[in-house]
Coordinates of C-alpha atoms in Angstrom, one line a residue:
M1 CA 0.0 0.0 0.0
E2 CA 2.8 2.4 1.0
D3 CA 4.8 1.5 -2.1
S4 CA 1.9 2.2 -4.4
E5 CA 1.5 5.7 -2.7
R6 CA 5.0 6.5 -3.1
D7 CA 5.0 5.6 -6.9
G8 CA 1.9 7.9 -7.2
D9 CA 3.7 10.9 -5.7
A10 CA 6.8 10.4 -8.0
R11 CA 4.5 10.4 -11.1
V12 CA 2.9 13.7 -9.8
R13 CA 6.3 15.4 -9.1
L14 CA 7.8 14.3 -12.4
P15 CA 5.2 16.1 -14.6
Q16 CA 5.5 19.0 -12.3
L17 CA 9.2 19.3 -12.9
R18 CA 8.9 19.2 -16.6
L19 CA 6.2 21.8 -16.5
D20 CA 8.4 24.1 -14.6
E21 CA 11.2 23.7 -17.0
L22 CA 8.9 24.3 -19.9
L23 CA 7.6 27.4 -18.3
E24 CA 11.2 28.6 -17.5
E25 CA 12.1 28.0 -21.1
L26 CA 9.0 29.8 -22.3
Q27 CA 9.6 32.7 -20.1
A28 CA 13.2 32.8 -21.2
R29 CA 12.0 33.0 -24.8
I30 CA 9.4 35.6 -24.0
D31 CA 12.2 37.6 -22.3
A32 CA 14.3 37.2 -25.3
A33 CA 11.5 38.3 -27.7
R34 CA 10.7 41.1 -25.4
G35 CA 14.5 42.1 -25.4
T36 CA 14.6 41.9 -29.1
R37 CA 11.4 43.9 -29.5
D38 CA 12.7 46.5 -27.1
R39 CA 16.0 46.7 -29.1
V40 CA 14.3 46.9 -32.3
H41 CA 12.1 49.6 -30.9
S42 CA 15.2 51.4 -29.6
L43 CA 16.9 51.1 -33.0
L44 CA 13.9 52.5 -34.8
E45 CA 13.7 55.4 -32.4
A46 CA 17.3 56.0 -32.9
V47 CA 16.9 56.0 -36.7
L48 CA 14.0 58.4 -36.5
S49 CA 15.8 60.7 -34.2
V50 CA 19.0 60.8 -36.5
G51 CA 16.7 61.5 -39.5
R52 CA 15.1 64.4 -38.0
E53 CA 18.0 66.6 -37.9
L54 CA 18.8 68.8 -40.9
E55 CA 21.8 70.8 -39.5
L56 CA 24.9 68.8 -40.1
E57 CA 26.6 69.3 -36.9
Q58 CA 23.4 68.6 -34.8
A59 CA 22.9 65.4 -37.1
L60 CA 26.4 64.2 -36.2
H61 CA 25.9 64.7 -32.5
S62 CA 22.5 63.0 -32.7
I63 CA 24.2 60.0 -34.4
V64 CA 26.8 59.6 -31.6
E65 CA 24.1 59.8 -28.9
A66 CA 22.0 57.3 -30.6
A67 CA 24.9 54.9 -31.1
A68 CA 25.8 54.9 -27.5
A69 CA 22.2 54.2 -26.5
V70 CA 21.5 51.3 -28.8
V71 CA 24.6 49.3 -27.8
D72 CA 24.7 50.5 -24.2
A73 CA 28.2 52.0 -24.5
R74 CA 29.7 54.4 -22.0
Y75 CA 31.8 56.2 -24.5
A76 CA 30.9 57.0 -28.1
A77 CA 32.6 59.1 -31.0
L78 CA 32.1 60.0 -34.5
G79 CA 35.3 60.8 -36.5
V80 CA 35.0 62.6 -39.8
I81 CA 37.6 61.6 -42.3
G82 CA 39.3 64.6 -43.9
P83 CA 39.8 65.4 -47.5
D84 CA 43.0 63.4 -47.8
G85 CA 41.2 60.3 -46.7
K86 CA 43.9 59.3 -44.2
R87 CA 43.2 61.5 -41.2
L88 CA 40.2 62.7 -39.1
S89 CA 39.3 66.3 -39.6
A90 CA 36.6 66.4 -36.9
F91 CA 35.6 64.4 -33.7
H92 CA 32.4 64.4 -32.0
T93 CA 32.1 62.7 -28.6
V94 CA 29.6 61.4 -26.1
G95 CA 30.5 60.3 -22.5
I96 CA 33.5 62.7 -22.0
G97 CA 33.0 66.1 -20.5
D98 CA 34.5 69.4 -21.5
E99 CA 36.9 69.4 -18.6
E100 CA 38.2 66.0 -19.5
I101 CA 38.6 66.8 -23.2
A102 CA 40.6 70.0 -22.2
R103 CA 43.0 67.9 -20.0
I104 CA 43.4 65.3 -22.7
G105 CA 44.4 67.9 -25.3
H106 CA 44.0 67.7 -29.1
Y107 CA 41.4 65.4 -30.6
P108 CA 42.8 62.2 -32.2
E109 CA 43.7 62.5 -35.9
G110 CA 43.4 58.9 -36.8
H111 CA 46.4 57.0 -35.4
G112 CA 46.4 53.5 -33.9
I113 CA 43.1 51.5 -34.0
L114 CA 41.1 54.5 -35.2
G115 CA 43.5 54.5 -38.2
E116 CA 43.0 50.9 -38.7
L117 CA 39.4 51.5 -39.3
I118 CA 40.1 54.3 -41.7
R119 CA 42.4 52.1 -43.7
H120 CA 40.1 49.1 -43.6
P121 CA 36.5 50.4 -43.5
E122 CA 34.9 47.3 -42.2
P123 CA 33.1 46.6 -38.7
L124 CA 35.8 45.9 -36.1
R125 CA 35.2 44.4 -32.5
V126 CA 38.0 44.2 -30.0
A127 CA 37.8 42.6 -26.6
K128 CA 40.6 44.5 -25.2
L129 CA 42.2 47.4 -27.0
S130 CA 45.7 47.1 -25.6
D131 CA 45.9 43.6 -27.1
H132 CA 45.2 44.8 -30.7
P133 CA 48.4 45.1 -33.0
S134 CA 47.4 48.6 -34.1
S135 CA 46.8 49.9 -30.5
Y136 CA 48.5 53.3 -30.2
G137 CA 47.9 53.8 -26.5
F138 CA 46.1 56.7 -24.8
P139 CA 47.3 60.2 -24.0
D140 CA 47.6 61.4 -20.4
H141 CA 44.4 62.0 -18.5
H142 CA 42.4 59.9 -21.0
P143 CA 39.9 57.6 -19.3
P144 CA 40.6 53.8 -19.5
M145 CA 39.1 51.9 -22.3
N146 CA 39.1 48.2 -23.1
T147 CA 36.2 46.8 -25.1
F148 CA 35.7 48.5 -28.7
L149 CA 33.4 48.4 -31.5
G150 CA 33.7 50.4 -34.6
V151 CA 31.8 50.7 -38.0
P152 CA 32.2 52.8 -40.9
I153 CA 29.6 55.4 -42.1
R154 CA 29.1 55.4 -45.9
V155 CA 27.5 58.4 -47.7
R156 CA 26.7 57.4 -51.4
D157 CA 29.2 54.7 -51.5
Q158 CA 31.9 57.0 -49.9
V159 CA 33.2 56.6 -46.3
F160 CA 32.3 59.7 -44.5
G161 CA 33.7 58.7 -41.1
N162 CA 33.5 56.0 -38.5
L163 CA 31.6 55.3 -35.3
Y164 CA 33.7 54.3 -32.4
L165 CA 32.0 52.7 -29.3
T166 CA 34.0 51.6 -26.1
E167 CA 33.3 50.2 -22.6
K168 CA 29.9 48.4 -22.9
R169 CA 28.1 49.0 -19.7
G170 CA 28.1 46.2 -17.1
G171 CA 31.5 45.0 -18.1
A172 CA 30.1 42.9 -21.0
Q173 CA 31.6 42.5 -24.4
F174 CA 30.2 43.8 -27.6
D175 CA 28.7 40.8 -29.5
E176 CA 27.4 40.2 -33.1
E177 CA 24.0 41.7 -32.3
D178 CA 25.5 44.9 -31.2
E179 CA 27.6 44.9 -34.4
S180 CA 24.5 44.3 -36.5
V181 CA 22.4 46.9 -34.7
L182 CA 25.3 49.6 -35.0
S183 CA 25.8 48.7 -38.7
T184 CA 22.2 49.2 -39.3
L185 CA 22.2 52.6 -37.5
A186 CA 25.3 53.5 -39.6
V187 CA 23.3 53.1 -42.7
A188 CA 20.6 55.5 -41.4
A189 CA 23.3 57.9 -40.4
G190 CA 24.6 57.9 -43.8
V191 CA 21.2 58.8 -45.2
A192 CA 20.8 61.6 -42.6
I193 CA 24.1 63.0 -43.2
D194 CA 23.5 63.0 -47.0
N195 CA 20.2 64.9 -46.3
A196 CA 21.9 67.4 -44.0
R197 CA 24.6 68.0 -46.7
L198 CA 22.0 68.6 -49.3
Y199 CA 20.1 71.0 -46.9
E200 CA 23.3 72.8 -46.2
E201 CA 24.1 73.1 -49.9
S202 CA 20.7 74.5 -50.8
R203 CA 21.1 77.0 -47.9
Q204 CA 24.4 78.0 -49.2
R205 CA 23.0 78.6 -52.7
E206 CA 20.2 80.6 -51.2
R207 CA 22.7 82.8 -49.4
W208 CA 24.8 83.4 -52.4
L209 CA 21.6 84.3 -54.5
Q210 CA 20.5 86.8 -51.7
A211 CA 24.1 88.2 -51.6
N212 CA 24.1 88.7 -55.4
A213 CA 20.7 90.4 -55.2
E214 CA 21.9 92.7 -52.3
I215 CA 24.8 93.8 -54.4
T216 CA 22.9 94.2 -57.7
H217 CA 20.3 96.3 -55.7
G218 CA 23.2 98.4 -54.3
L219 CA 24.7 99.0 -57.7
M220 CA 21.3 99.9 -59.3
S221 CA 20.8 102.4 -56.4
G222 CA 24.2 104.1 -57.3
S223 CA 26.6 102.7 -54.7
E224 CA 30.1 103.6 -55.1
R225 CA 32.8 101.2 -56.3
G226 CA 34.4 100.9 -52.8
A227 CA 31.0 100.2 -51.1
A228 CA 30.3 97.5 -53.6
L229 CA 33.6 95.8 -53.2
L230 CA 33.3 96.0 -49.3
L231 CA 29.8 94.3 -49.5
I232 CA 31.3 91.7 -51.8
A233 CA 34.2 91.0 -49.4
E234 CA 32.0 90.9 -46.4
R235 CA 29.4 88.4 -47.9
A236 CA 32.1 86.1 -49.3
R237 CA 33.7 86.0 -45.9
E238 CA 30.6 85.4 -44.0
I239 CA 29.3 82.6 -46.4
T240 CA 32.5 80.8 -46.7
G241 CA 33.5 81.1 -43.0
A242 CA 36.8 82.8 -43.7
A243 CA 38.7 84.7 -41.1
L244 CA 40.1 87.2 -43.5
A245 CA 38.8 88.6 -46.8
V246 CA 41.1 90.7 -49.1
V247 CA 40.3 92.4 -52.5
A248 CA 43.5 93.2 -54.6
V249 CA 43.5 95.2 -57.9
P250 CA 46.2 95.8 -60.5
M251 CA 48.4 99.0 -60.1
E252 CA 48.4 101.0 -63.4
G253 CA 51.9 101.2 -64.8
T254 CA 53.4 98.4 -62.7
D255 CA 53.4 94.5 -62.6
S256 CA 51.9 94.6 -59.1
L257 CA 48.6 94.2 -57.4
T258 CA 47.6 96.4 -54.4
V259 CA 45.3 95.4 -51.5
E260 CA 42.4 97.9 -51.9
L261 CA 40.5 96.7 -48.9
A262 CA 40.7 93.9 -46.3
I263 CA 38.3 92.9 -43.5
G264 CA 38.5 90.4 -40.8
Q265 CA 41.6 88.9 -38.8
G266 CA 44.7 91.0 -39.3
A267 CA 43.0 93.3 -41.9
D268 CA 45.0 96.4 -40.7
T269 CA 48.2 94.9 -41.8
H270 CA 47.2 93.9 -45.3
R271 CA 45.4 97.2 -46.3
G272 CA 47.5 99.0 -48.9
L273 CA 49.9 96.0 -49.3
V274 CA 51.6 95.8 -52.7
V275 CA 52.0 92.3 -54.0
P276 CA 54.1 91.3 -57.2
V277 CA 52.2 89.5 -59.8
E278 CA 55.2 87.4 -60.7
G279 CA 55.6 84.4 -58.2
S280 CA 52.8 85.2 -55.8
L281 CA 49.5 83.3 -55.0
L282 CA 47.4 86.4 -55.9
G283 CA 49.4 86.9 -59.1
R284 CA 48.9 83.3 -60.1
A285 CA 45.1 83.7 -59.9
F286 CA 45.5 87.1 -61.8
T287 CA 47.6 85.8 -64.7
T288 CA 45.8 82.4 -65.1
A289 CA 42.2 83.9 -64.7
A290 CA 41.4 80.9 -62.6
P291 CA 41.0 80.0 -58.8
V292 CA 44.1 79.1 -56.9
T293 CA 43.8 77.3 -53.4
T294 CA 46.4 76.4 -50.8
P295 CA 45.9 74.2 -47.7
D296 CA 48.2 76.3 -45.6
I297 CA 48.8 79.9 -46.6
T298 CA 51.5 80.3 -43.8
T299 CA 53.8 77.8 -45.6
D300 CA 53.1 78.4 -49.1
D301 CA 56.0 79.9 -51.1
R302 CA 53.7 81.9 -53.4
V303 CA 52.5 84.1 -50.5
F304 CA 53.5 87.8 -50.5
P305 CA 56.2 88.7 -48.0
G306 CA 55.4 89.0 -44.4
P307 CA 54.3 85.7 -42.9
Q308 CA 53.9 87.3 -39.6
R309 CA 50.6 88.7 -41.0
L310 CA 49.2 85.4 -41.4
E311 CA 49.6 83.9 -37.9
E312 CA 46.9 81.5 -36.9
L313 CA 45.5 81.3 -40.5
G314 CA 45.5 78.3 -42.8
P315 CA 43.4 77.3 -46.1
A316 CA 43.0 80.1 -48.6
A317 CA 41.5 80.5 -52.0
A318 CA 42.3 83.3 -54.5
V319 CA 39.5 83.9 -57.0
P320 CA 39.8 86.2 -60.0
V321 CA 37.4 89.0 -60.5
G322 CA 36.5 88.8 -64.1
S323 CA 37.7 86.3 -66.9
G324 CA 40.3 86.1 -69.7
D325 CA 42.1 89.3 -70.2
R326 CA 39.5 91.2 -68.3
V327 CA 40.5 90.3 -64.7
R328 CA 40.0 93.2 -62.7
G329 CA 41.2 92.0 -59.4
I330 CA 41.5 89.1 -57.0
V331 CA 39.3 88.0 -54.0
L332 CA 41.5 86.2 -51.4
L333 CA 39.7 84.3 -48.6
V334 CA 41.6 82.8 -45.7
R335 CA 40.2 80.5 -43.1
N336 CA 41.6 79.8 -39.5
A337 CA 44.2 77.1 -39.2
D338 CA 41.9 74.5 -37.8
R339 CA 39.4 74.8 -40.6
N340 CA 39.0 72.5 -43.8
P341 CA 40.6 73.5 -47.1
F342 CA 38.2 75.0 -49.8
S343 CA 36.6 72.3 -51.7
D344 CA 35.6 72.4 -55.4
K345 CA 31.9 72.6 -54.3
E346 CA 32.7 75.8 -52.5
I347 CA 34.9 77.4 -55.2
E348 CA 32.2 77.0 -57.9
P349 CA 29.6 79.4 -56.2
L350 CA 32.5 81.6 -55.2
Q351 CA 33.5 82.0 -58.8
G352 CA 30.1 83.2 -59.7
F353 CA 30.2 85.6 -56.9
A354 CA 33.5 87.0 -58.0
A355 CA 32.0 87.4 -61.5
Q356 CA 29.3 89.6 -59.8
A357 CA 32.2 91.7 -58.3
A358 CA 33.5 92.0 -61.9
V359 CA 30.2 93.5 -63.0
A360 CA 30.3 95.8 -59.9
M361 CA 33.7 97.2 -61.0
E362 CA 32.5 97.4 -64.5
L363 CA 29.4 99.3 -63.6
A364 CA 31.2 101.5 -61.2
E365 CA 33.9 102.3 -63.8
R366 CA 31.2 103.1 -66.5
R367 CA 29.4 105.4 -64.1
Q368 CA 32.7 107.1 -63.1
D369 CA 33.5 107.5 -67.0
A370 CA 30.1 108.9 -67.6
E371 CA 30.5 111.4 -64.7
Q372 CA 33.9 112.4 -65.9
I373 CA 32.7 112.9 -69.4
A374 CA 29.8 115.1 -68.0
V375 CA 32.5 117.1 -66.0
L376 CA 34.7 117.6 -68.9
E377 CA 31.9 118.6 -71.2
D378 CA 30.8 121.2 -68.6
R379 CA 34.3 122.4 -68.5
D380 CA 34.4 122.7 -72.2
R381 CA 31.1 124.6 -72.1
I382 CA 32.5 126.9 -69.5
A383 CA 35.7 127.4 -71.2
R384 CA 33.9 128.2 -74.5
D385 CA 31.6 130.7 -72.9
L386 CA 34.4 132.4 -71.1
H387 CA 36.4 132.5 -74.4
D388 CA 33.5 133.5 -76.7
L389 CA 31.6 135.9 -74.3
A390 CA 33.6 137.0 -71.3
I391 CA 37.1 137.5 -72.9
Q392 CA 35.6 139.3 -76.0
R393 CA 33.6 141.7 -73.8
L394 CA 36.5 142.4 -71.5
F395 CA 38.6 142.9 -74.6
A396 CA 36.1 145.3 -76.2
T397 CA 35.6 147.2 -72.9
G398 CA 39.5 147.5 -72.7
M399 CA 39.6 148.8 -76.2
T400 CA 36.9 151.3 -75.6
L401 CA 38.6 152.6 -72.4
Q402 CA 41.9 152.9 -74.2
S403 CA 40.3 154.8 -76.9
A404 CA 38.4 157.0 -74.6
G405 CA 41.5 157.8 -72.5
R406 CA 42.9 159.9 -75.4
F407 CA 40.1 162.3 -75.0
I408 CA 40.5 162.8 -71.3
E409 CA 42.3 166.0 -70.5
H410 CA 42.6 165.5 -66.7
K411 CA 45.9 163.7 -66.0
E412 CA 44.7 161.8 -63.0
A413 CA 41.5 160.6 -64.6
S414 CA 43.5 159.5 -67.6
E415 CA 46.0 157.6 -65.4
R416 CA 43.1 155.7 -63.7
V417 CA 41.6 154.7 -67.2
L418 CA 44.9 153.3 -68.1
R419 CA 45.3 151.3 -64.9
A420 CA 41.9 149.9 -65.6
V421 CA 42.9 148.8 -69.1
D422 CA 46.0 147.2 -67.6
D423 CA 43.8 145.4 -65.0
L424 CA 41.5 144.2 -67.8
D425 CA 44.6 142.7 -69.6
E426 CA 45.6 140.8 -66.5
T427 CA 42.1 139.6 -66.0
I428 CA 42.0 138.3 -69.6
K429 CA 45.3 136.5 -69.0
I430 CA 44.0 134.8 -65.8
I431 CA 40.8 133.8 -67.5
R432 CA 42.9 132.3 -70.5
S433 CA 44.9 130.4 -68.1
T434 CA 41.8 129.1 -66.4
I435 CA 40.4 128.1 -69.8
F436 CA 43.6 126.2 -70.6
G437 CA 43.2 124.3 -67.2
L438 CA 39.7 123.5 -67.8
R439 CA 40.6 122.0 -71.1
S440 CA 43.4 120.0 -69.9
R441 CA 42.4 116.3 -69.7
E442 CA 45.7 114.7 -68.7
A443 CA 45.0 112.7 -65.5
A444 CA 47.9 112.8 -63.0
G445 CA 49.6 109.5 -62.9
A446 CA 47.7 108.0 -65.7
D447 CA 50.9 107.4 -67.7
G448 CA 52.4 105.5 -64.6
S449 CA 54.2 108.7 -63.4
G450 CA 52.1 108.8 -60.1
L451 CA 53.8 108.4 -56.8
R452 CA 52.5 104.8 -56.2
A453 CA 53.8 103.5 -59.4
R454 CA 57.2 105.3 -58.9
V455 CA 57.6 103.7 -55.4
V456 CA 56.7 100.2 -56.7
R457 CA 59.2 100.6 -59.5
G458 CA 61.8 101.9 -57.1
V459 CA 61.4 98.8 -54.7
G460 CA 61.5 96.5 -57.8
E461 CA 64.7 98.1 -59.0
A462 CA 66.3 97.7 -55.6
A463 CA 65.4 94.0 -55.1
P464 CA 68.3 92.5 -57.3
L465 CA 70.7 94.7 -55.1
L466 CA 69.1 93.5 -51.8
G467 CA 68.8 89.9 -52.9
F468 CA 65.1 89.7 -51.9
A469 CA 61.8 91.7 -52.6
P470 CA 60.8 94.1 -49.8
S471 CA 57.2 94.2 -48.9
V472 CA 55.3 97.4 -49.8
R473 CA 52.2 98.9 -48.2
M474 CA 50.5 102.1 -49.3
E475 CA 47.5 103.9 -47.9
G476 CA 45.7 107.2 -48.7
L477 CA 45.2 109.3 -51.8
I478 CA 49.0 109.3 -52.5
D479 CA 48.8 110.2 -56.3
T480 CA 46.3 113.1 -55.8
Q481 CA 47.2 114.7 -52.4
V482 CA 51.1 114.6 -52.6
P483 CA 52.6 117.4 -54.7
R484 CA 55.0 116.6 -57.4
E485 CA 58.0 118.2 -55.8
T486 CA 57.3 116.3 -52.6
A487 CA 56.9 113.1 -54.5
D488 CA 60.2 113.6 -56.0
H489 CA 61.7 113.8 -52.4
V490 CA 59.9 110.7 -51.3
V491 CA 61.3 108.6 -54.2
A492 CA 64.9 109.9 -53.5
V493 CA 64.6 109.2 -49.8
L494 CA 63.3 105.6 -50.5
S495 CA 66.1 104.9 -52.9
E496 CA 68.7 106.2 -50.5
A497 CA 67.1 104.0 -47.6
L498 CA 67.0 100.8 -49.7
T499 CA 70.6 101.4 -51.0
N500 CA 71.8 101.7 -47.3
I501 CA 70.0 98.4 -46.5
A502 CA 71.9 96.6 -49.3
R503 CA 75.2 98.1 -48.4
H504 CA 75.2 97.9 -44.6
A505 CA 72.3 96.0 -43.1
R506 CA 72.9 92.3 -44.0
A507 CA 69.1 91.8 -43.9
D508 CA 66.9 89.3 -45.4
R509 CA 63.7 91.0 -45.0
A510 CA 62.6 94.7 -45.3
Q511 CA 59.3 96.5 -45.2
V512 CA 58.3 99.8 -47.0
A513 CA 55.1 101.7 -45.8
L514 CA 53.9 104.9 -47.4
E515 CA 50.7 106.7 -46.3
T516 CA 49.1 109.9 -46.2
D517 CA 46.0 111.5 -44.5
G518 CA 46.0 114.6 -46.7
R519 CA 48.0 116.6 -44.1
E520 CA 51.4 114.9 -44.3
I521 CA 53.1 112.0 -46.1
R522 CA 54.9 109.4 -44.0
L523 CA 57.6 107.0 -45.3
S524 CA 58.7 104.1 -43.1
V525 CA 61.5 101.8 -44.2
S526 CA 62.5 99.0 -41.7
D527 CA 64.7 95.9 -41.9
N528 CA 65.9 93.0 -39.8
G529 CA 69.4 93.5 -40.3
V530 CA 72.3 94.2 -37.8
G531 CA 71.0 97.6 -36.8
I532 CA 73.2 100.7 -36.7
T533 CA 76.8 100.2 -35.8
E534 CA 79.3 102.8 -34.7
G535 CA 80.5 104.7 -37.7
G536 CA 78.3 102.7 -40.1
R537 CA 75.0 103.4 -42.1
R538 CA 75.8 107.2 -42.4
S539 CA 75.8 107.3 -46.0
G540 CA 72.9 109.4 -47.3
V541 CA 71.4 109.9 -43.7
R542 CA 72.3 113.6 -43.8
N543 CA 70.8 114.1 -47.2
M544 CA 67.5 112.5 -46.0
A545 CA 67.3 114.7 -43.0
E546 CA 68.0 117.8 -45.0
R547 CA 65.3 117.0 -47.4
A548 CA 62.8 116.6 -44.5
E549 CA 63.9 119.9 -43.1
Q550 CA 63.7 121.6 -46.4
L551 CA 60.0 120.8 -46.5
G552 CA 59.2 121.5 -42.9
G553 CA 59.1 117.8 -41.8
T554 CA 61.0 115.6 -39.6
F555 CA 63.4 112.5 -40.0
D556 CA 64.1 109.8 -37.5
I557 CA 66.2 106.6 -37.6
T558 CA 66.4 104.1 -34.9
G559 CA 68.1 100.6 -34.7
S560 CA 69.7 97.9 -32.6
P561 CA 71.6 94.7 -33.3
D562 CA 68.6 92.5 -32.4
R563 CA 65.9 94.5 -33.9
G564 CA 67.2 95.9 -37.2
T565 CA 66.7 99.5 -38.4
T566 CA 63.6 101.7 -38.8
L567 CA 63.5 104.9 -40.8
L568 CA 60.7 107.4 -40.4
W569 CA 60.5 110.3 -42.8
K570 CA 57.5 112.6 -42.8
V571 CA 56.7 116.0 -44.3
P572 CA 53.5 118.2 -44.7
V573 CA 51.6 118.0 -48.0
R574 CA 49.6 121.1 -47.5
E575 CA 49.6 124.1 -45.2
E576 CA 47.5 124.0 -42.1

C-alpha cells in the first residue's frame, strides 16, 4: 500500500518538474523576444531621431548619442575623415565632459586602432584594445577603455567617417548583435548626413543668391565702387566662414597688385599691401584667370612677403574677379588654421560671386567715366563761354577805355583809365589760364608717373641689389594729395634707404610703408638687419634729414643689433 502511494507521488512530481522547465524556457523565450522587440524599438527610435536633424553638426551629434544608446556603450565618438582620406578632420564625442577633453588635449587624428578602421572600413570588434596590434595607446588624462566596437559610415558609397564605441556597460563584451544593430544605425546615419549636406548646400546657394541680389540692388541704387567691393568681401567672408577677406586690384603702370580693402583677422596689416604679380599666389590667380587654393597659406612659397601677418591662418582661396584678359582684381579668402581647405563645391559658387564683383567694378567704372565725361563737357562749355563771351567783352571794354583815354584831359583821370585797361589785360590772362586748365584732360599719374607707381618701380629696381623683394604697403590718396615736388623727395629718400640696407644691413627682410592722411606724407622703411653700428650706416642719412627739413618735416632713424633698423621720414603735403 505504501509502495503504491510513493509511486503515485513520484509520477505527480515528474510532470510538475517538466512543466516548470517548460515554463522557465517559455519565460526565457518571452524575455528574449521582449528584449529583441525593445532593442528593435530602440533602434527604430534612434533611426528616427537621427533622420530628424537637418543641420549637419546637430545630425552628427545626434548619431553619436543614438549609437551609444543602442549598444549601451559608455563612450561614443564619430570621427569625420578629412579630404586626404587618411586623417580625421573632426571628432564628435559622448561620455567625456569638456573638462576631461581640455585635460586630454587635441582630438585624435586617426592613429592606432582609429586609423585601422580608416584604412580598412569594415566593422571591427576588439575585446581588449591594448591587445590589438594597431593599438597606439592613450594620452595622459584619458579615461581607461578596453572593449571596442567600430563601424564605418558611408554616404553614397563613400566613407564619410567612423563610429567608435567603447566600454559596454556592465563589463560585458560587444557581440554580433551589437555589431549588427550599430551597422544598421550607420546606414541610417549615412542617409541623414546626406540629407543634411543637401540641406546645407541648398542653404548656401540661397545665401549666395541673396548676396548677389543685395549687391545688384546696391549697384542699381548708385553705390560707389568701394562700397560695392566692401559688400562683396563681407558676404564672401561670411558665407565661406573665412577669417580674412582681401580684395586686390592691379596697379596701373606696374606689374603689381595692391590690396584695396581687407576685412577680418589682421586686416589692418594687409590694407595697402603691394604684391608682385610674378611668383605670388594672388598673381597666379590674376595671370591664369582661374581660382588658386592652398591648404596652408603660412607655408606657401607663393604668398606675398610678411608671414607674420598670417599667424593662426591656414586654408586659402584666391579667385579672379573677371575672366580672360579682363581680370579686374582678386578676392582672397583665408580660413583659420583649424578649418578645412576650400573644396571644389565651395569654389564654384565663389567664382560666380566673383563674377558679380567684376560686374560691380565694370558698372562703377562706366558710371565714373560717364560722370567724368559730364564734368569735362561742362568744363568745355564753361571754357567756350569764357572765351567767346567774357574775354571778348573784356577785350572790347578795354579797347573802348583805351580809346576814350585819349580824350580825357585830366591827367589823374587818364591815369586811372589806363590802370583799368591794364587790370583788364591781367584779368584776360587769368581767364585764359583758367580756360587752359579746364581743357587739360591729362590725369595725374595715368601714364604711370604717379607716386604709387614710382615707389613700386623703385622697390622692384632695388630687389636685385638687396637679394630679396621688400614688402610694400601704401594707404591714402597718394597720387592726388602729394605734390610733385614732394613726391620727388619721397622717391629719392626711398632709394637712399634701400641702398643703405643693401650696403650695410645684411638683412633678409625689409618693409616699406607709405601713407598720407591729406595733411602729411609718411615714409617708413624697416629691416631685420644688424642695426646701426658705430660709424656705419651714415651714407645718405644727412641728405634724407636735409630733405625733410627743407619741406618742414622730420626725419628719425632707430636701430639695434637685435631689432634691425627703422627709418621714419614725414613731411607736410599742405599748409594747415
